[in-house]
Short mmCIF file of C-alpha atoms in Angstrom, two decimals:
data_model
loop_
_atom_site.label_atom_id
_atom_site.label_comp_id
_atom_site.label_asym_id
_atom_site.label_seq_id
_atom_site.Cartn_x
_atom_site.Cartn_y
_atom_site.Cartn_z
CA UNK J 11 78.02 289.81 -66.52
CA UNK J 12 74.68 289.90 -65.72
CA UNK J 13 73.57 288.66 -69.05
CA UNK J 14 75.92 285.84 -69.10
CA UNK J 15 74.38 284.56 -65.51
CA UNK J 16 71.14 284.15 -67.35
CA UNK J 17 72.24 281.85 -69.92
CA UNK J 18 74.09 279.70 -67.52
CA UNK J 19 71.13 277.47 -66.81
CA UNK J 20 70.60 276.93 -70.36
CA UNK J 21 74.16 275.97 -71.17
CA UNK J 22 73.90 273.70 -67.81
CA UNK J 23 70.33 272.32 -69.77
CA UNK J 24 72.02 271.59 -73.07
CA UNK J 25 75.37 270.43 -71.88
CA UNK J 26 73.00 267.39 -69.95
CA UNK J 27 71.19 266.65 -73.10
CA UNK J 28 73.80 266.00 -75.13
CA UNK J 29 75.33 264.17 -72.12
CA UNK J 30 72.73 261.19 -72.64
CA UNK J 31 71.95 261.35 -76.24
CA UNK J 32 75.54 260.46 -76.99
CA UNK J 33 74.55 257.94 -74.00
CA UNK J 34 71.81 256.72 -75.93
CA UNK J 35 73.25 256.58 -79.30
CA UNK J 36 76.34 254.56 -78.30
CA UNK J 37 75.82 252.59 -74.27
CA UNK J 38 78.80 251.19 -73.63
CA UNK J 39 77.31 247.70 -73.74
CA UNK J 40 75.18 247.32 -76.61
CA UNK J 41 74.82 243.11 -75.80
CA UNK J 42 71.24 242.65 -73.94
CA UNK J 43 71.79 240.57 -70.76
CA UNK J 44 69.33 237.75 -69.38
CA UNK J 45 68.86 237.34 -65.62
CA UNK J 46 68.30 233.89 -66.41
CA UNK J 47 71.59 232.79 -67.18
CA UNK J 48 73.48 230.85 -64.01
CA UNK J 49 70.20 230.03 -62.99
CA UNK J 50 68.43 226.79 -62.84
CA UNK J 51 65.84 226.23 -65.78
CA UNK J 52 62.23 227.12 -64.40
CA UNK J 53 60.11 223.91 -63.86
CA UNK J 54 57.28 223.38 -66.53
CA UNK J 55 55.94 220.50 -69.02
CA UNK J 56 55.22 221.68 -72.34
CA UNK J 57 53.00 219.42 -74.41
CA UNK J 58 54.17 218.24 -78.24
CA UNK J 59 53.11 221.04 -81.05
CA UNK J 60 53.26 218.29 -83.22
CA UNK J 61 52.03 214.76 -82.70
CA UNK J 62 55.08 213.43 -84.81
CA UNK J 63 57.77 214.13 -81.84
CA UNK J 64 57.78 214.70 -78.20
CA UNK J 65 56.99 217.84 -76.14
CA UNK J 66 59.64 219.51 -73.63
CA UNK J 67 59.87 218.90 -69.56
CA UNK J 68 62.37 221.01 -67.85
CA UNK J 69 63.60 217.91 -66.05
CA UNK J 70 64.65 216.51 -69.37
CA UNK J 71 67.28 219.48 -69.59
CA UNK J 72 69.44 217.78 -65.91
CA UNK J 73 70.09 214.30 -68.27
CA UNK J 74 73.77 215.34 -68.40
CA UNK J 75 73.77 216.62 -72.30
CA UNK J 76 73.44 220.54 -73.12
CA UNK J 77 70.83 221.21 -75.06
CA UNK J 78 69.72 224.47 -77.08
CA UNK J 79 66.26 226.01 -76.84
CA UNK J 80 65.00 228.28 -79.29
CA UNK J 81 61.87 230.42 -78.88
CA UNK J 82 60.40 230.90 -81.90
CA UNK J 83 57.02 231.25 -83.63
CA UNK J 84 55.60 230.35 -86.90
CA UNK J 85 54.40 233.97 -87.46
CA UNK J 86 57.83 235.77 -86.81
CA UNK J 87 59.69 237.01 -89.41
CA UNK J 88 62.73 237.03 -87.55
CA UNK J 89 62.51 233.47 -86.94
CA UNK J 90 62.85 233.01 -90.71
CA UNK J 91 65.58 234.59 -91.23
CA UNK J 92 67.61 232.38 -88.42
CA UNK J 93 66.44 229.15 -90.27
CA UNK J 94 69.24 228.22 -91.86
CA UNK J 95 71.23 229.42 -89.24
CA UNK J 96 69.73 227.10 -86.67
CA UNK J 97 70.00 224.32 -89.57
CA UNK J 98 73.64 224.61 -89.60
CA UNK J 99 74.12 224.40 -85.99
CA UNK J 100 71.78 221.06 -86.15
CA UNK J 101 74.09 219.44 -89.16
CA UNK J 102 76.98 219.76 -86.08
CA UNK J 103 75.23 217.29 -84.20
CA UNK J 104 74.07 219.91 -81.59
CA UNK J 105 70.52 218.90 -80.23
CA UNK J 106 68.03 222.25 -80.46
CA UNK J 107 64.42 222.49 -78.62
CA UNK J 108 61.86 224.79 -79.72
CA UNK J 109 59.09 226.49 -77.41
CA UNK J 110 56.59 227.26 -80.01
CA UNK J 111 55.10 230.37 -78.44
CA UNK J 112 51.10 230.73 -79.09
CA UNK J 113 50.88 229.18 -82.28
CA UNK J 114 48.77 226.53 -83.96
CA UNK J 115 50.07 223.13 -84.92
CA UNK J 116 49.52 223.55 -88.92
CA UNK J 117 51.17 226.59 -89.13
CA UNK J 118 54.03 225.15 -86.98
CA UNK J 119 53.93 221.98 -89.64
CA UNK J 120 54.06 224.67 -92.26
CA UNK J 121 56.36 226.91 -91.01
CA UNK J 122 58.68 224.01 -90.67
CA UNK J 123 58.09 222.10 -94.29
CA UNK J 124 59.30 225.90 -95.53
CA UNK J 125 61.93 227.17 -93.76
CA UNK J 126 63.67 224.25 -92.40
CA UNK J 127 63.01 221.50 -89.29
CA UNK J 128 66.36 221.66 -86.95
CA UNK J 129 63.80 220.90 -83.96
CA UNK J 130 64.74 217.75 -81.73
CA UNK J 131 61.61 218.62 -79.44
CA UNK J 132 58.85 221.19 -79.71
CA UNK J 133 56.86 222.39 -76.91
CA UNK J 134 53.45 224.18 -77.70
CA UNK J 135 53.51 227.46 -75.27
CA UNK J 136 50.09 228.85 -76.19
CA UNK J 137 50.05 231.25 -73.03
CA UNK J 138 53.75 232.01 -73.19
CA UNK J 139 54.00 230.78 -69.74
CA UNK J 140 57.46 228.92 -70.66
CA UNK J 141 58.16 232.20 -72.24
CA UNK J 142 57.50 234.49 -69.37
CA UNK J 143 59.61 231.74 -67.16
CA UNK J 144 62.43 231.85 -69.21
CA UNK J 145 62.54 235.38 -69.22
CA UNK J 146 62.17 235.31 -72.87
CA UNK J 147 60.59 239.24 -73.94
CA UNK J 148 59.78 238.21 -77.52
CA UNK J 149 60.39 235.75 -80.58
CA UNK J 150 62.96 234.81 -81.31
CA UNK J 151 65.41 234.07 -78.25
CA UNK J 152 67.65 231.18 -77.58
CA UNK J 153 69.13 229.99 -74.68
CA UNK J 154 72.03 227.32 -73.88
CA UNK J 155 71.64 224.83 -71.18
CA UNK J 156 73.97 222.51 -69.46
CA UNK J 157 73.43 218.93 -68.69
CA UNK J 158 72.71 219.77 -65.35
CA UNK J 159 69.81 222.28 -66.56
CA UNK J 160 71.50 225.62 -65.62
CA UNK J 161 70.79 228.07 -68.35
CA UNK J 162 74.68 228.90 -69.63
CA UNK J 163 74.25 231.05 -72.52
CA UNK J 164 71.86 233.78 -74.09
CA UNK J 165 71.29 235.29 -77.58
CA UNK J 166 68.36 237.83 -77.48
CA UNK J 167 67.09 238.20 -81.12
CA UNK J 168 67.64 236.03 -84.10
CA UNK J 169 70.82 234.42 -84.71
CA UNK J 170 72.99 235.63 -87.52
CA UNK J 171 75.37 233.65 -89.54
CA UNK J 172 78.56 235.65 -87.47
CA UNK J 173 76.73 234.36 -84.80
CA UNK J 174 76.50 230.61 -85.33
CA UNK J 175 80.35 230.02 -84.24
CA UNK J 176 79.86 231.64 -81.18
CA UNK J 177 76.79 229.86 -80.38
CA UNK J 178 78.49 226.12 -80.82
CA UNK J 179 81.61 227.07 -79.40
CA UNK J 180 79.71 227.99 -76.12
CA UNK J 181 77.84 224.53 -76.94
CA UNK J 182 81.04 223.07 -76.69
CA UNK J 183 82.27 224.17 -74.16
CA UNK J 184 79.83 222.85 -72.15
CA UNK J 185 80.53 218.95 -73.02
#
């Protein structure tokens, strides 16, 4: 009896550690939430990455219209890959901003003659202020905003082609 009192700790131990790695290897909720959404977009002014179209003002996101904004930077790989994603949701008409997030204007330019240009508006965030505001942790993140600039929907990561439907039917519902 004596023996088996001693190894009662241990059991107690082990029996906790495989408690939260199974915890670990499968949370309940594997979908990363933003704090931001429901809230109001934070105020900034961005100024143009690229002289050919117009930078981004948070007040321009309260005109009545959703809009999409995609953080994103020439240098991510991820950001690739959701090209063609973000292209398709374009071709539907939907209007996407970009915060370019510390990046230079000619790789921008280049990034964009590559991969494909579904960019309405691109705001050059060398500091990743915009970033930081938007609660944004990396590259690349997108966020949904109504027409009355209250950040609606969030997709941490780059968006995959199961994701695109999703992403314009929450567009859509917002009209």
């Amino acid at each position: 009896m004596k023996r088996f009192i001693l190894w009662v700790p241990l059991a107690v131990f082990l029996a906790f550690l495989v408690t939260v790695a199974i915890g670990l290897y499968a949370p309940s909720d594997r979908k990363i939430q933003s704090q931001m959404v429901g809230k109001p977009v934070p105020a900034f002014t961005l100024p143009p990455m690229l002289p050919d179209r117009p930078g981004l003002d948070s007040a321009d996101y309260a005109s009545g219209e959703p809009r999409i904004v995609n953080v994103f930077a020439s240098w991510c790989v991820p950001c690739i890959a959701e090209a063609p994603q973000l292209e398709a949701i374009a071709e539907k008409g939907i209007p996407i901003d970009a915060v370019a997030i510390r990046d230079r204007p000619q790789d921008v330019a280049e990034f964009l003659q590559r991969w494909g240009d579904p960019y309405a508006r691109i705001g050059s965030d060398v500091n990743s202020r915009v970033q930081i505001a938007l609660g944004a942790s990396g590259v690349p993140e997108t966020f949904i905003v109504d027409g009355e600039g209250i950040i609606r929907y969030y997709h941490f990561g780059p968006i995959n082609e199961p994701d695109v439907p999703d992403i314009i039917a929450a567009y859509e519902a917002l009209k």
